[in-house]
Every structure is written in structure tokens, then in C-alpha cells.
mmCIF file of C-alpha atoms in Angstrom:
data_model
loop_
_atom_site.group_PDB
_atom_site.id
_atom_site.type_symbol
_atom_site.label_atom_id
_atom_site.label_comp_id
_atom_site.label_asym_id
_atom_site.label_seq_id
_atom_site.Cartn_x
_atom_site.Cartn_y
_atom_site.Cartn_z
ATOM 1 C CA MET A 1 89.803 88.379 95.420
ATOM 2 C CA LYS A 2 93.227 89.969 95.615
ATOM 3 C CA PHE A 3 93.621 91.646 98.968
ATOM 4 C CA THR A 4 95.058 94.757 97.348
ATOM 5 C CA ASP A 5 96.813 95.831 94.180
ATOM 6 C CA SER A 6 99.588 97.373 96.238
ATOM 7 C CA PRO A 7 102.962 95.738 95.534
ATOM 8 C CA GLU A 8 103.674 95.488 99.272
ATOM 9 C CA ILE A 9 101.564 94.134 102.149
ATOM 10 C CA ASN A 10 102.404 94.070 105.842
ATOM 11 C CA LEU A 11 100.825 91.373 108.011
ATOM 12 C CA LYS A 12 101.141 91.400 111.798
ATOM 13 C CA ILE A 13 101.461 87.954 113.409
ATOM 14 C CA LYS A 14 101.614 88.140 117.217
ATOM 15 C CA ASP A 15 104.437 90.599 117.881
ATOM 16 C CA LYS A 16 106.128 90.254 114.481
ATOM 17 C CA THR A 17 105.324 91.852 111.114
ATOM 18 C CA LEU A 18 105.749 90.078 107.795
ATOM 19 C CA SER A 19 106.585 92.271 104.815
ATOM 20 C CA LEU A 20 105.279 90.709 101.619
ATOM 21 C CA GLN A 21 105.809 91.633 97.993
ATOM 22 C CA GLN A 22 103.509 90.567 95.176
ATOM 23 C CA ASP A 23 103.742 90.834 91.404
ATOM 24 C CA ASN A 24 100.281 91.500 89.979
ATOM 25 C CA SER A 25 101.672 91.754 86.460
ATOM 26 C CA SER A 26 102.880 88.152 86.467
ATOM 27 C CA PHE A 27 101.232 85.462 84.374
ATOM 28 C CA HIS A 28 101.092 83.178 87.429
ATOM 29 C CA VAL A 29 98.343 83.675 90.036
ATOM 30 C CA GLY A 30 100.778 82.391 92.688
ATOM 31 C CA THR A 31 102.759 85.619 92.612
ATOM 32 C CA SER A 32 99.756 87.634 93.875
ATOM 33 C CA ILE A 33 98.453 87.661 97.447
ATOM 34 C CA TRP A 34 94.819 86.593 97.709
ATOM 35 C CA SER A 35 92.401 87.072 100.567
ATOM 36 C CA GLY A 36 92.217 83.400 101.555
ATOM 37 C CA SER A 37 95.824 83.282 102.717
ATOM 38 C CA LEU A 38 95.401 86.418 104.841
ATOM 39 C CA VAL A 39 92.077 85.315 106.358
ATOM 40 C CA LEU A 40 93.502 81.875 107.215
ATOM 41 C CA SER A 41 96.700 83.392 108.652
ATOM 42 C CA LYS A 42 94.824 85.828 110.878
ATOM 43 C CA PHE A 43 92.387 83.114 112.039
ATOM 44 C CA LEU A 44 95.420 81.106 113.153
ATOM 45 C CA ASP A 45 96.973 84.211 114.701
ATOM 46 C CA ARG A 46 93.790 84.875 116.669
ATOM 47 C CA TRP A 47 93.454 81.393 118.176
ATOM 48 C CA THR A 48 96.961 79.936 118.456
ATOM 49 C CA PRO A 49 98.029 80.157 122.108
ATOM 50 C CA LEU A 50 101.215 82.036 122.889
ATOM 51 C CA SER A 51 102.186 79.242 125.266
ATOM 52 C CA THR A 52 101.475 75.521 125.604
ATOM 53 C CA SER A 53 101.719 75.837 129.376
ATOM 54 C CA PRO A 54 98.912 74.125 131.344
ATOM 55 C CA ALA A 55 98.249 77.522 132.904
ATOM 56 C CA THR A 56 97.187 78.900 129.513
ATOM 57 C CA THR A 57 93.415 79.303 129.281
ATOM 58 C CA PRO A 58 92.178 76.790 126.685
ATOM 59 C CA THR A 59 90.031 77.843 123.738
ATOM 60 C CA ARG A 60 87.829 75.881 121.342
ATOM 61 C CA TYR A 61 90.808 75.615 119.004
ATOM 62 C CA SER A 62 93.558 74.857 121.541
ATOM 63 C CA SER A 63 93.816 71.190 120.661
ATOM 64 C CA LEU A 64 93.641 71.818 116.918
ATOM 65 C CA LEU A 65 96.354 74.473 117.026
ATOM 66 C CA ASN A 66 98.812 72.766 119.359
ATOM 67 C CA PHE A 67 101.876 72.873 117.123
ATOM 68 C CA HIS A 68 104.331 71.199 119.544
ATOM 69 C CA ASN A 69 106.317 68.490 117.712
ATOM 70 C CA ARG A 70 104.025 68.698 114.677
ATOM 71 C CA ARG A 71 104.897 68.745 110.973
ATOM 72 C CA ALA A 72 103.176 70.749 108.248
ATOM 73 C CA ILE A 73 103.227 71.271 104.517
ATOM 74 C CA GLU A 74 101.629 74.077 102.525
ATOM 75 C CA LEU A 75 100.305 73.443 99.014
ATOM 76 C CA GLY A 76 100.274 76.257 96.486
ATOM 77 C CA THR A 77 102.050 78.499 98.942
ATOM 78 C CA GLY A 78 102.513 81.354 96.421
ATOM 79 C CA CYS A 79 104.214 84.262 98.166
ATOM 80 C CA GLY A 80 104.447 82.211 101.371
ATOM 81 C CA VAL A 81 102.027 84.168 103.562
ATOM 82 C CA THR A 82 100.392 81.368 105.545
ATOM 83 C CA GLY A 83 103.492 79.213 105.814
ATOM 84 C CA MET A 84 105.510 82.077 107.280
ATOM 85 C CA ALA A 85 102.659 82.962 109.630
ATOM 86 C CA LEU A 86 102.483 79.389 110.916
ATOM 87 C CA TYR A 87 106.221 79.347 111.516
ATOM 88 C CA LEU A 88 105.943 82.518 113.606
ATOM 89 C CA LEU A 89 103.086 80.886 115.533
ATOM 90 C CA GLY A 90 105.323 77.993 116.578
ATOM 91 C CA LEU A 91 105.003 75.420 113.813
ATOM 92 C CA ALA A 92 108.735 75.040 113.302
ATOM 93 C CA ASP A 93 108.737 72.002 110.991
ATOM 94 C CA ILE A 94 107.023 73.256 107.842
ATOM 95 C CA VAL A 95 107.774 72.980 104.142
ATOM 96 C CA LEU A 96 106.352 75.442 101.621
ATOM 97 C CA THR A 97 105.568 74.043 98.173
ATOM 98 C CA ASP A 98 104.480 75.325 94.783
ATOM 99 C CA ILE A 99 105.186 74.859 91.095
ATOM 100 C CA HIS A 100 108.523 75.825 89.594
ATOM 101 C CA PRO A 101 107.513 79.206 88.042
ATOM 102 C CA VAL A 102 106.321 80.518 91.436
ATOM 103 C CA MET A 103 109.532 79.644 93.311
ATOM 104 C CA PRO A 104 111.353 82.943 92.603
ATOM 105 C CA ALA A 105 108.514 84.972 94.180
ATOM 106 C CA LEU A 106 108.375 82.621 97.167
ATOM 107 C CA LYS A 107 112.118 82.669 97.773
ATOM 108 C CA HIS A 108 112.200 86.438 97.358
ATOM 109 C CA ASN A 109 109.629 86.820 100.139
ATOM 110 C CA LEU A 110 111.369 84.307 102.374
ATOM 111 C CA LYS A 111 114.643 86.183 101.961
ATOM 112 C CA ARG A 112 112.840 89.489 102.533
ATOM 113 C CA ASN A 113 111.538 88.169 105.877
ATOM 114 C CA LYS A 114 114.587 86.180 106.945
ATOM 115 C CA GLN A 115 115.375 88.551 109.802
ATOM 116 C CA VAL A 116 111.813 88.291 111.152
ATOM 117 C CA LEU A 117 111.725 84.514 110.724
ATOM 118 C CA GLY A 118 115.265 83.953 111.954
ATOM 119 C CA LYS A 119 116.023 81.513 109.100
ATOM 120 C CA MET A 120 115.121 80.537 105.547
ATOM 121 C CA LEU A 121 112.166 78.166 105.623
ATOM 122 C CA LYS A 122 112.202 74.884 103.724
ATOM 123 C CA THR A 123 110.736 74.878 100.220
ATOM 124 C CA ALA A 124 110.034 72.205 97.622
ATOM 125 C CA ILE A 125 108.719 72.112 94.067
ATOM 126 C CA LEU A 126 105.515 70.084 94.126
ATOM 127 C CA TYR A 127 103.037 69.446 91.345
ATOM 128 C CA TRP A 128 99.917 67.886 92.832
ATOM 129 C CA SER A 129 99.741 65.128 90.228
ATOM 130 C CA ASN A 130 103.376 64.081 90.721
ATOM 131 C CA GLU A 131 103.411 61.210 93.222
ATOM 132 C CA ASP A 132 107.217 61.047 93.229
ATOM 133 C CA GLN A 133 107.368 64.664 94.391
ATOM 134 C CA ILE A 134 104.668 63.975 96.997
ATOM 135 C CA ASN A 135 106.606 61.009 98.357
ATOM 136 C CA GLY A 136 109.787 63.066 98.195
ATOM 137 C CA VAL A 137 108.586 65.501 100.886
ATOM 138 C CA ASN A 138 108.305 62.588 103.349
ATOM 139 C CA PRO A 139 104.589 62.416 104.220
ATOM 140 C CA PRO A 140 102.417 62.085 106.158
ATOM 141 C CA PHE A 141 102.043 65.449 107.894
ATOM 142 C CA ASP A 142 100.018 66.578 110.902
ATOM 143 C CA TYR A 143 98.830 69.617 108.944
ATOM 144 C CA VAL A 144 98.264 70.254 105.266
ATOM 145 C CA ILE A 145 97.761 73.966 104.628
ATOM 146 C CA ALA A 146 96.242 75.502 101.527
ATOM 147 C CA ALA A 147 94.671 78.828 100.582
ATOM 148 C CA ASP A 148 93.160 80.051 97.314
ATOM 149 C CA VAL A 149 94.089 76.862 95.462
ATOM 150 C CA VAL A 150 90.742 75.947 93.820
ATOM 151 C CA TYR A 151 90.408 77.818 90.558
ATOM 152 C CA ILE A 152 90.985 75.312 87.732
ATOM 153 C CA GLU A 153 88.554 72.411 87.351
ATOM 154 C CA GLU A 154 91.185 70.175 85.755
ATOM 155 C CA SER A 155 93.474 70.368 88.804
ATOM 156 C CA VAL A 156 90.858 69.641 91.475
ATOM 157 C CA GLY A 157 91.174 65.846 91.449
ATOM 158 C CA ALA A 158 94.959 65.999 91.788
ATOM 159 C CA LEU A 159 94.698 68.569 94.579
ATOM 160 C CA VAL A 160 92.355 66.486 96.715
ATOM 161 C CA LYS A 161 94.403 63.333 96.069
ATOM 162 C CA ALA A 162 97.558 65.186 97.137
ATOM 163 C CA MET A 163 95.843 66.361 100.335
ATOM 164 C CA GLU A 164 94.754 62.791 101.062
ATOM 165 C CA MET A 165 98.250 61.391 100.484
ATOM 166 C CA LEU A 166 100.012 64.090 102.496
ATOM 167 C CA VAL A 167 97.883 64.299 105.656
ATOM 168 C CA LYS A 168 98.049 61.792 108.513
ATOM 169 C CA ASP A 169 94.987 59.691 109.255
ATOM 170 C CA ASP A 170 94.497 61.775 112.418
ATOM 171 C CA GLY A 171 95.812 65.002 110.878
ATOM 172 C CA VAL A 172 93.941 68.014 109.511
ATOM 173 C CA VAL A 173 93.754 70.101 106.384
ATOM 174 C CA LEU A 174 93.402 73.836 107.025
ATOM 175 C CA LEU A 175 91.943 75.626 104.026
ATOM 176 C CA GLY A 176 91.428 79.291 103.195
ATOM 177 C CA TYR A 177 88.760 79.339 100.511
ATOM 178 C CA GLN A 178 86.990 81.637 98.099
ATOM 179 C CA LEU A 179 84.805 80.602 95.164
ATOM 180 C CA ARG A 180 86.696 81.499 92.010
ATOM 181 C CA SER A 181 85.314 79.003 89.485
ATOM 182 C CA PRO A 182 81.789 77.528 89.809
ATOM 183 C CA GLU A 183 82.848 74.389 87.941
ATOM 184 C CA ALA A 184 85.968 73.841 90.045
ATOM 185 C CA ASP A 185 84.036 74.669 93.218
ATOM 186 C CA LYS A 186 81.315 72.081 92.521
ATOM 187 C CA LEU A 187 83.800 69.308 91.728
ATOM 188 C CA PHE A 188 86.071 70.178 94.658
ATOM 189 C CA TRP A 189 83.348 69.847 97.271
ATOM 190 C CA GLU A 190 81.998 66.667 95.672
ATOM 191 C CA ILE A 191 85.388 64.937 95.830
ATOM 192 C CA CYS A 192 86.285 66.334 99.262
ATOM 193 C CA GLY A 193 82.988 65.053 100.646
ATOM 194 C CA GLU A 194 84.003 61.511 99.682
ATOM 195 C CA VAL A 195 87.344 61.726 101.486
ATOM 196 C CA PHE A 196 87.025 64.201 104.357
ATOM 197 C CA VAL A 197 84.736 65.255 107.157
ATOM 198 C CA ILE A 198 84.351 68.989 106.507
ATOM 199 C CA GLU A 199 83.961 71.681 109.171
ATOM 200 C CA LYS A 200 83.393 75.316 108.277
ATOM 201 C CA VAL A 201 84.765 77.825 110.768
ATOM 202 C CA PRO A 202 82.005 80.228 111.875
ATOM 203 C CA LYS A 203 82.473 83.773 110.613
ATOM 204 C CA GLU A 204 82.492 85.077 114.178
ATOM 205 C CA ASP A 205 85.621 82.992 114.867
ATOM 206 C CA LEU A 206 87.607 84.654 112.096
ATOM 207 C CA HIS A 207 89.770 87.637 112.924
ATOM 208 C CA PRO A 208 87.414 90.647 112.986
ATOM 209 C CA GLU A 209 89.744 92.722 110.803
ATOM 210 C CA TYR A 210 90.146 89.887 108.285
ATOM 211 C CA CYS A 211 86.604 88.628 107.889
ATOM 212 C CA TYR A 212 85.171 88.904 104.394
ATOM 213 C CA GLU A 213 81.817 87.693 103.155
ATOM 214 C CA GLU A 214 83.312 85.802 100.223
ATOM 215 C CA THR A 215 86.226 84.121 102.057
ATOM 216 C CA ASP A 216 85.991 81.204 104.494
ATOM 217 C CA VAL A 217 88.186 78.865 106.531
ATOM 218 C CA TYR A 218 87.581 75.117 106.565
ATOM 219 C CA ILE A 219 88.956 72.240 108.616
ATOM 220 C CA PHE A 220 89.116 68.811 106.933
ATOM 221 C CA ARG A 221 89.655 65.489 108.699
ATOM 222 C CA LYS A 222 89.930 62.133 106.988
ATOM 223 C CA LYS A 223 86.856 59.964 107.156
ATOM 224 C CA LYS A 224 87.530 57.018 109.469
ATOM 225 C CA ASN A 225 86.124 54.381 107.113
ATOM 226 C CA LEU A 226 88.681 55.044 104.391
#
């Protein structure tokens, strides 16, 4: 679901606030802000430690969310919500990708938040079925990030293949997910089950203010026998 029909959304990440603009009248779903990106962002905000100091009390997600010297890429970034949130949480080496028609909305939001971010984040046009573009972003990555990307059955195979090509053998895929097409949903989980070990984050671990019945967070790791 769309989080709201309001053209502007503010999202607090640690001590910073992202100001996001969406265009609900656009033909492209990537110019709207959907709940999966917000739920994933606030899950990361809840559990990412402010410091990597040994004195910091570890949590169940401390190892997973240790962003020191790690690289990340976001697929179908849309308005850039999760990618910007991760940058504010310390994941400095991140590239935000989407298809060409969505780039103006993404770059508008990056420019809108440049003062909060301190810089313009890296972007790249990436179609999931285009292996040249995938190789052009210099994989593999420690993290592949995606939210609200499963809605067309025909694109599912390319999406999962792109995830597999982009993530390191010991890396993770972090996914914000909501069922939007029964056909795409069925195929997505069938193909993912062949490639990844899938962990669903318990609802109680999501941010209490961003915890919706229909939206979940998943952690994928490559199966070792592949």
C-alpha cells in the first residue's frame, strides 16, 4: 500500500529527518512512496548501532548491520527512501538504481535532501535483465537492498537473477515486502527458495510505529551449495 497520498513525507532517521516528495499522479509506481520502503528503513533505524565501538551493547542484528567498510546497492529505489536512510545510518558506499523514467523523481529527492545527507548520493540506471548494466555497477556487494519491487510476474525472474549476481556469496539481501500480485508473489518465492536461505524478521522486531500487518522485512543469504 502507499503510505499516504500526501505529496510530502518526513522520515526521521536517528537525529536527522528526510523530506520526501512523491508524485501519485505519475504513470510509474516508482514515483510513489510505498510502505515497504518505510518499514525497512525504520527497522534498520531501530537496530543499527550508533557506534561500532566495542563498548556498544550488541543486539541480535549487530553483526548483520555492521556497515563499516561495506558496499551496498538498492534495486528499484524509487524516491530513494531506503538508500538515503542507509547512508544516514553509516553505509557510506551505496548506489541507488532504478529505470530511466524514475530517475527525475529520485534525483529530485536526493537534491531536496542534499543538506541532510551532506552530498549527492551515487545513482545508476539499472534494468534487472540488463547484464551489462549489472556488471557496470561493479558487483558484488555486501548488501542488496530492495523494497516493494515484486508486482509484475514477468519481471520476477530477472529481479531474482539480478539479486543473485549483485550480492556477495557471504552478503545479504534486505527486502521490504508486501503482496501486490498473487501470481508474482508465488513465482518470486519459488525462485528465491532455489537461490537463497530466507529469514523473515519477526513483527516484534520491526519499529513499533512502522509495523503493518501486510508489510514484512526479509533477510536473504545465498545457499552455500550454489
